[in-house]
CSV table of C-alpha atoms in Angstrom, one decimal:
chain,number,residue,atom,x,y,z
G,1,MET,CA,-23.9,-73.3,91.7
G,2,ASP,CA,-22.7,-74.0,95.3
G,3,MET,CA,-23.6,-70.7,96.9
G,4,ASN,CA,-21.7,-71.5,100.1
G,5,GLY,CA,-18.6,-72.4,98.2
G,6,TRP,CA,-18.9,-69.3,96.1
G,7,GLN,CA,-19.2,-67.1,99.2
G,8,SER,CA,-16.4,-68.9,101.1
G,9,GLY,CA,-14.1,-68.3,98.1
G,10,HIS,CA,-14.7,-64.6,98.5
G,11,GLN,CA,-14.0,-64.8,102.2
G,12,VAL,CA,-10.7,-66.5,101.5
G,13,ALA,CA,-9.7,-64.1,98.8
G,14,TYR,CA,-11.0,-60.8,100.2
G,15,GLY,CA,-12.0,-61.3,103.8
G,16,CYS,CA,-15.7,-60.4,102.9
G,17,GLY,CA,-18.7,-61.7,101.0
G,18,ALA,CA,-19.4,-61.3,97.3
G,19,TRP,CA,-21.9,-58.4,97.9
G,20,GLU,CA,-19.5,-56.5,100.1
G,21,ARG,CA,-16.7,-57.0,97.6
G,22,ALA,CA,-18.9,-55.8,94.7
G,23,ARG,CA,-20.0,-52.8,96.8
G,24,HIS,CA,-16.3,-51.8,97.5
G,25,GLN,CA,-15.2,-52.2,93.8
G,26,ALA,CA,-18.3,-50.4,92.4
G,27,ARG,CA,-17.7,-47.5,94.8
G,28,LEU,CA,-14.1,-47.1,93.4
G,29,LEU,CA,-15.2,-47.4,89.7
G,30,VAL,CA,-17.8,-44.7,90.1
G,31,ALA,CA,-15.6,-42.5,92.2
G,32,TRP,CA,-12.9,-42.6,89.5
G,33,TYR,CA,-15.5,-41.8,86.8
G,34,ASP,CA,-17.1,-39.0,88.8
G,35,GLU,CA,-13.8,-37.3,89.4
G,36,ARG,CA,-12.7,-37.7,85.7
G,37,ASP,CA,-16.0,-36.4,84.4
G,38,HIS,CA,-16.3,-33.2,86.4
G,39,GLY,CA,-16.4,-31.2,83.2
G,40,LEU,CA,-15.3,-27.7,82.2
G,41,GLY,CA,-16.3,-24.6,84.3
G,42,THR,CA,-16.5,-26.4,87.6
G,43,PRO,CA,-14.2,-25.3,90.5
G,44,GLY,CA,-12.5,-28.7,90.7
G,45,PRO,CA,-13.0,-32.5,90.5
G,46,ARG,CA,-15.4,-34.2,92.8
G,47,ARG,CA,-13.1,-35.9,95.2
G,48,PHE,CA,-13.4,-39.5,96.4
G,49,SER,CA,-15.5,-39.7,99.5
G,50,ALA,CA,-15.9,-42.4,102.1
G,51,ASP,CA,-18.4,-45.2,101.6
G,52,PRO,CA,-21.6,-44.2,103.2
G,53,GLY,CA,-22.1,-47.7,104.6
G,54,PRO,CA,-24.4,-50.6,104.0
G,55,ARG,CA,-27.6,-49.0,105.5
G,56,VAL,CA,-27.8,-46.2,102.9
G,57,LYS,CA,-30.6,-46.9,100.5
G,58,TRP,CA,-29.2,-45.8,97.2
G,59,PRO,CA,-32.0,-44.5,94.8
G,60,TRP,CA,-33.0,-46.3,91.7
G,61,GLY,CA,-30.9,-45.0,88.8
G,62,SER,CA,-27.9,-44.3,91.0
G,63,ALA,CA,-24.6,-45.1,89.2
G,64,ARG,CA,-23.2,-46.6,92.5
G,65,HIS,CA,-26.3,-48.7,93.0
G,66,ASP,CA,-26.6,-50.1,89.5
G,67,THR,CA,-22.8,-50.7,89.1
G,68,LEU,CA,-22.9,-52.7,92.4
G,69,GLY,CA,-25.8,-54.9,91.2
G,70,LEU,CA,-24.2,-55.4,87.8
G,71,LEU,CA,-20.9,-56.5,89.2
G,72,TRP,CA,-22.5,-58.9,91.7
G,73,ARG,CA,-24.6,-60.5,89.0
G,74,ALA,CA,-21.8,-60.7,86.5
G,75,ALA,CA,-19.9,-62.8,89.1
G,76,TYR,CA,-22.8,-64.7,90.3
G,77,ASP,CA,-24.1,-66.1,87.0
G,78,PRO,CA,-20.8,-67.9,86.0
G,79,GLY,CA,-19.9,-68.6,89.7
G,80,ILE,CA,-16.6,-66.6,89.7
G,81,LEU,CA,-15.0,-64.2,92.1
G,82,VAL,CA,-16.1,-60.6,91.8
G,83,ASP,CA,-12.6,-59.4,90.8
G,84,GLN,CA,-12.4,-62.0,88.1
G,85,VAL,CA,-15.3,-60.4,86.1
G,86,LEU,CA,-14.2,-59.2,82.7
G,87,LEU,CA,-15.3,-55.6,82.2
G,88,SER,CA,-16.3,-56.6,78.6
G,89,ASP,CA,-18.6,-59.2,80.1
G,90,ALA,CA,-20.1,-56.7,82.5
G,91,LEU,CA,-20.8,-54.4,79.6
G,92,ARG,CA,-23.0,-57.0,78.0
G,93,HIS,CA,-25.5,-56.6,80.9
G,94,CYS,CA,-25.8,-53.0,79.8
G,95,ALA,CA,-26.7,-53.8,76.2
G,96,GLU,CA,-30.1,-53.3,74.7
G,97,GLY,CA,-32.3,-56.3,75.2
G,98,ALA,CA,-30.2,-57.8,78.1
G,99,GLU,CA,-32.1,-59.4,80.9
G,100,PRO,CA,-32.8,-56.9,83.7
G,101,LEU,CA,-30.7,-57.6,86.7
G,102,ASP,CA,-33.7,-57.2,89.0
G,103,ALA,CA,-35.4,-60.1,87.1
G,104,GLY,CA,-32.7,-62.5,88.5
G,105,PRO,CA,-31.5,-63.5,91.9
G,106,VAL,CA,-31.0,-60.8,94.5
G,107,PRO,CA,-28.5,-61.3,97.4
G,108,GLU,CA,-29.8,-61.4,100.9
G,109,ALA,CA,-27.5,-58.4,101.8
G,110,ALA,CA,-29.4,-56.3,99.2
G,111,ARG,CA,-32.8,-57.4,100.5
G,112,SER,CA,-31.9,-56.6,104.1
G,113,ALA,CA,-30.6,-53.2,103.1
G,114,GLY,CA,-33.8,-52.5,101.2
G,115,ILE,CA,-32.3,-52.1,97.8
G,116,GLY,CA,-32.5,-53.9,94.5
G,117,VAL,CA,-30.0,-54.6,91.8
G,118,GLY,CA,-31.1,-52.6,88.8
G,119,SER,CA,-33.8,-52.4,86.1
G,120,ALA,CA,-32.9,-52.8,82.4
G,121,ALA,CA,-33.2,-49.0,81.8
G,122,SER,CA,-31.1,-48.0,84.8
G,123,VAL,CA,-28.3,-50.5,84.1
G,124,ALA,CA,-28.2,-49.4,80.5
G,125,GLY,CA,-27.7,-45.8,81.8
G,126,ILE,CA,-24.4,-46.7,83.5
G,127,ARG,CA,-22.7,-48.3,80.4
G,128,HIS,CA,-20.7,-45.1,80.0
G,129,VAL,CA,-19.1,-45.6,83.4
G,130,LEU,CA,-17.8,-49.0,82.5
G,131,GLN,CA,-16.9,-47.9,79.0
G,132,ALA,CA,-14.7,-45.1,80.4
G,133,HIS,CA,-12.7,-47.7,82.4
G,134,VAL,CA,-12.3,-49.9,79.3
G,135,GLU,CA,-11.1,-47.0,77.2
G,136,ALA,CA,-9.1,-45.2,79.9
G,137,ASP,CA,-5.9,-43.4,78.8
G,138,LEU,CA,-2.9,-45.1,80.6
G,139,PRO,CA,0.6,-44.0,81.4
G,140,ARG,CA,1.8,-47.4,80.2
G,141,PRO,CA,0.0,-49.6,77.6
G,142,ARG,CA,-1.4,-52.8,79.0
G,143,PRO,CA,0.7,-55.8,78.2
G,144,ALA,CA,-0.7,-58.1,75.5
G,145,GLY,CA,-1.4,-60.9,78.0
G,146,ALA,CA,-3.3,-58.8,80.5
G,147,ARG,CA,-7.0,-59.4,80.9
G,148,LEU,CA,-9.1,-56.4,81.9
G,149,THR,CA,-10.8,-57.9,84.9
G,150,LEU,CA,-12.5,-55.8,87.5
G,151,GLY,CA,-9.7,-56.4,90.0
G,152,TYR,CA,-7.1,-55.5,87.5
G,153,ARG,CA,-8.8,-52.3,86.6
G,154,VAL,CA,-9.4,-51.2,90.2
G,155,ARG,CA,-5.7,-51.7,91.0
G,156,GLU,CA,-4.8,-49.9,87.8
G,157,SER,CA,-7.0,-46.9,88.5
G,158,ARG,CA,-5.7,-46.7,92.2
G,159,ALA,CA,-2.2,-46.3,90.8
G,160,THR,CA,-2.9,-44.0,88.0
G,161,PRO,CA,-1.9,-40.4,89.0
G,162,ASP,CA,-4.8,-38.6,87.4
G,163,TRP,CA,-7.2,-38.7,90.3
G,164,ASP,CA,-7.2,-38.4,94.1
G,165,LEU,CA,-6.5,-42.0,95.0
G,166,GLY,CA,-3.7,-42.2,92.5
G,167,ASP,CA,-1.9,-39.1,93.6
G,168,TRP,CA,1.2,-40.9,94.7
G,169,PRO,CA,3.6,-38.6,92.8
G,170,THR,CA,2.6,-35.8,95.3
G,171,ALA,CA,3.6,-38.0,98.2
G,172,LEU,CA,7.0,-38.7,96.6
G,173,THR,CA,7.5,-35.0,95.9
G,174,ARG,CA,6.7,-34.1,99.6
G,175,ALA,CA,9.3,-36.6,100.7
G,176,ARG,CA,12.0,-35.3,98.4
G,177,GLN,CA,11.2,-31.8,99.5
G,178,ALA,CA,11.6,-32.8,103.1
G,179,MET,CA,15.0,-34.2,102.3
G,180,GLY,CA,16.0,-31.0,100.5
G,181,ARG,CA,14.8,-28.8,103.4
G,182,ALA,CA,16.6,-30.9,106.0
G,183,ASP,CA,19.9,-30.8,103.9
G,184,ASP,CA,19.5,-27.0,103.7
G,185,LEU,CA,18.9,-26.6,107.4
G,186,ARG,CA,21.9,-28.7,108.2
G,187,GLU,CA,24.2,-26.9,105.9
G,188,ARG,CA,23.1,-23.5,107.3
G,189,GLY,CA,23.6,-24.8,110.8
G,190,THR,CA,20.0,-24.3,111.7
G,191,TRP,CA,19.6,-28.0,112.3
G,192,LYS,CA,22.4,-29.8,114.2
G,193,PRO,CA,21.5,-33.5,114.2
G,194,THR,CA,21.7,-35.1,117.6
G,195,ASP,CA,23.5,-38.3,118.4
G,196,ASP,CA,20.1,-40.0,118.6
G,197,GLU,CA,19.1,-38.7,115.1
G,198,ARG,CA,22.4,-39.8,113.6
G,199,SER,CA,22.2,-43.2,115.3
G,200,ALA,CA,18.6,-43.7,114.1
G,201,GLY,CA,19.5,-42.6,110.6
G,202,ALA,CA,22.5,-45.0,110.5
G,203,ARG,CA,20.4,-47.9,111.7
G,204,ILE,CA,17.7,-47.3,109.2
G,205,GLY,CA,20.2,-46.8,106.4
G,206,ARG,CA,21.8,-50.2,107.1
G,207,GLY,CA,18.3,-51.8,106.9
G,208,LEU,CA,17.7,-50.2,103.5
G,209,GLU,CA,20.9,-51.6,102.0
G,210,ARG,CA,20.0,-54.3,99.5
G,211,PRO,CA,22.4,-56.7,97.8
G,212,ALA,CA,22.4,-57.0,94.1
G,213,THR,CA,19.4,-59.0,92.9
G,214,SER,CA,19.3,-58.6,89.2
G,215,PRO,CA,20.1,-61.8,87.2
G,216,ALA,CA,23.1,-60.2,85.5
G,217,ALA,CA,24.6,-59.1,88.8
G,218,SER,CA,24.0,-62.1,91.0
G,219,GLY,CA,22.8,-65.0,88.9
G,220,HIS,CA,19.5,-65.1,90.8
G,221,PRO,CA,16.0,-64.0,89.6
G,222,ALA,CA,15.0,-60.5,90.2
G,223,PRO,CA,12.5,-60.2,93.1
G,224,ARG,CA,8.8,-60.5,92.2
G,225,TRP,CA,6.6,-57.5,92.5
G,226,LEU,CA,5.0,-58.8,95.7
G,227,GLU,CA,8.4,-59.1,97.4
G,228,ARG,CA,9.4,-55.6,96.4
G,229,ALA,CA,6.1,-54.1,97.5
G,230,SER,CA,6.1,-56.0,100.8
G,231,ARG,CA,9.6,-54.6,101.5
G,232,LEU,CA,8.3,-51.1,100.8
G,233,THR,CA,5.3,-51.4,103.2
G,234,ALA,CA,7.6,-52.9,105.9
G,235,THR,CA,9.9,-49.9,105.3
G,236,ALA,CA,6.9,-47.6,105.9
G,237,ASP,CA,6.3,-49.3,109.3
G,238,THR,CA,9.9,-48.9,110.3
G,239,LEU,CA,10.1,-45.2,109.2
G,240,THR,CA,6.8,-44.4,110.9
G,241,ALA,CA,7.9,-45.9,114.2
G,242,THR,CA,11.3,-44.1,114.2
G,243,ALA,CA,9.7,-40.8,113.2
G,244,ALA,CA,7.3,-41.1,116.2
G,245,THR,CA,10.2,-41.8,118.5
G,246,LEU,CA,12.2,-38.8,117.3
G,247,LEU,CA,9.1,-36.5,117.5
G,248,GLY,CA,8.6,-37.7,121.1
G,249,ALA,CA,12.2,-36.9,122.0
G,250,GLY,CA,12.0,-33.6,120.2
G,251,ARG,CA,9.2,-32.3,122.4
G,252,ASP,CA,11.5,-32.2,125.3
G,253,HIS,CA,13.9,-29.8,123.6
G,254,ALA,CA,12.0,-28.3,120.6
G,255,ARG,CA,14.1,-26.2,118.3
G,256,GLN,CA,13.0,-23.3,116.2
G,257,ASP,CA,14.0,-22.7,112.6
G,258,ASP,CA,15.1,-19.3,111.3
G,259,ALA,CA,11.4,-18.4,110.6
G,260,GLY,CA,10.5,-19.0,114.2
G,261,ARG,CA,8.6,-22.2,113.7
G,262,ASP,CA,8.9,-25.2,115.9
G,263,ASP,CA,11.0,-27.8,114.2
G,264,ALA,CA,11.7,-30.6,116.6
G,265,SER,CA,13.3,-32.9,114.0
G,266,PRO,CA,13.7,-32.4,110.3
G,267,LEU,CA,14.8,-36.0,110.2
G,268,ALA,CA,11.3,-37.0,111.5
G,269,ALA,CA,9.7,-35.1,108.7
G,270,VAL,CA,11.9,-36.9,106.1
G,271,LEU,CA,11.1,-40.3,107.6
G,272,GLY,CA,7.4,-39.5,108.0
G,273,THR,CA,6.8,-38.3,104.4
G,274,THR,CA,8.8,-41.2,103.0
G,275,ALA,CA,6.8,-43.6,105.1
G,276,ASP,CA,3.6,-42.1,103.7
G,277,ALA,CA,4.8,-42.6,100.1
G,278,CYS,CA,5.7,-46.3,100.8
G,279,ALA,CA,2.5,-46.9,102.7
G,280,ARG,CA,0.4,-46.0,99.6
G,281,LEU,CA,1.3,-49.5,98.3
G,282,ARG,CA,-0.2,-51.2,101.3
G,283,ALA,CA,-3.7,-51.8,100.0
G,284,ASP,CA,-2.6,-53.4,96.8
G,285,THR,CA,0.2,-55.4,98.5
G,286,GLU,CA,-2.3,-56.9,101.0
G,287,GLU,CA,-4.9,-57.5,98.3
G,288,ILE,CA,-2.5,-59.2,95.9
G,289,GLY,CA,-0.9,-61.2,98.6
G,290,ARG,CA,-4.3,-62.7,99.6
G,291,LEU,CA,-5.2,-63.4,96.0
G,292,ARG,CA,-1.9,-65.1,95.3
G,293,ALA,CA,-2.3,-67.3,98.3
G,294,ALA,CA,-5.8,-68.2,97.2
G,295,GLU,CA,-5.0,-68.9,93.6
G,296,GLU,CA,-1.5,-70.5,93.8
G,297,PRO,CA,-1.6,-74.2,92.6
G,298,CYS,CA,-0.1,-76.8,94.9
G,299,GLU,CA,2.6,-78.0,92.5
G,300,PRO,CA,2.9,-75.9,89.3
G,301,SER,CA,4.9,-77.7,86.7
G,302,ASP,CA,6.9,-74.5,86.1
G,303,ARG,CA,6.7,-72.2,89.1
G,304,ALA,CA,8.8,-69.4,87.6
G,305,ALA,CA,6.5,-69.4,84.5
G,306,TRP,CA,3.4,-69.4,86.7
G,307,GLU,CA,4.7,-66.5,88.7
G,308,ARG,CA,5.4,-64.4,85.6
G,309,ALA,CA,2.0,-65.2,84.1
G,310,TRP,CA,0.2,-64.6,87.4
G,311,GLU,CA,1.8,-61.2,88.0
G,312,LEU,CA,1.1,-60.1,84.4
G,313,ALA,CA,-2.6,-60.8,85.0
G,314,HIS,CA,-2.8,-59.1,88.4
G,315,VAL,CA,-0.2,-56.3,88.6
G,316,PRO,CA,-0.9,-53.4,86.1
G,317,GLY,CA,1.7,-51.2,84.6
G,318,ALA,CA,0.6,-48.2,86.6
G,319,LEU,CA,1.2,-50.1,89.8
G,320,LEU,CA,4.6,-51.2,88.6
G,321,GLU,CA,5.5,-47.6,87.8
G,322,GLN,CA,4.4,-46.5,91.3
G,323,THR,CA,6.5,-49.3,92.8
G,324,GLU,CA,9.6,-48.3,90.8
G,325,GLU,CA,9.3,-44.6,91.6
G,326,THR,CA,8.9,-45.5,95.3
G,327,GLU,CA,12.0,-47.7,95.3
G,328,ASP,CA,13.9,-44.7,93.8
G,329,LEU,CA,12.7,-42.6,96.7
G,330,VAL,CA,13.9,-45.1,99.2
G,331,ARG,CA,17.3,-45.2,97.5
G,332,ALA,CA,17.4,-41.4,97.8
G,333,LEU,CA,16.6,-41.8,101.4
G,334,ALA,CA,19.5,-44.3,101.9
G,335,VAL,CA,21.9,-41.7,100.4
G,336,PHE,CA,20.4,-38.9,102.6
G,337,LEU,CA,20.9,-41.1,105.7
G,338,TRP,CA,24.5,-42.0,104.7
G,339,VAL,CA,25.4,-38.4,104.4
G,340,LEU,CA,23.7,-37.7,107.8
G,341,ALA,CA,25.8,-40.4,109.4
G,342,VAL,CA,29.2,-39.3,108.1
G,343,ARG,CA,28.9,-35.5,108.4
């Protein structure tokens, strides 16, 4: 295998080497499992925590450590990208009689950090972690053509609202609550929108207007997921910048609501919470954008068919659901801003 070519492929697709990518993905797999497996009688799930960094020497037998080594080796042996590893293939390394990972090649990054990649006994002990991901309950069934690769599963788990990193429904709820509170304050006269607020709302509202894009309505293909998600992350940037401007202006003449709390701009709260909900798609959008650029053929014979098949293999149903619900939130924001402008 061309090691340099294999590593450069990871740099193009992920902006890091194979070991670093395996470390990142292993961390997420184990964090999801740890939180789901907290058990009865505990005060609450063990929340995802930040990566301790490459200098931490994980102990032998650690689920993080052995999952990392397993994923790296499962990609190294066939010479594929880490995210292309099928979880079913990774499970074979955990089977009884499988070659110990530490009997094979060890990446230089592991040597320099003073850690190995797993004995047969320790790797067999983490089979339940991978098995839990393979058998995970999903809000939507996986399409028949989807292949359960490592990358697909990580994106699926990040968008599944049953653990901390997938808690996007809470972000949407906060944004809708902020809209409801702002409406209530305005109707009671506690909040009287300024000219600057109305102007900012009208400007953003115009930017959120979207022409009909469904095939039935316009005769054109519906936008691909990457286009939709990129639009939402761009919306997050616009809303964040506008909210910051409004908050800065509000400090000069802060209001107080009827409970005596400082409330410089309910509109800023609406924009900020909606921006947070939209921004939760950023990691997947950037990741899938890089992967698509790395994998797109020069001249596909049928580009539309290639696009459909590629998205089926890379965009899980949970992520589609998150995107659709976030788009609904942005449509609600557009209505809120229209009412703000005309009243």
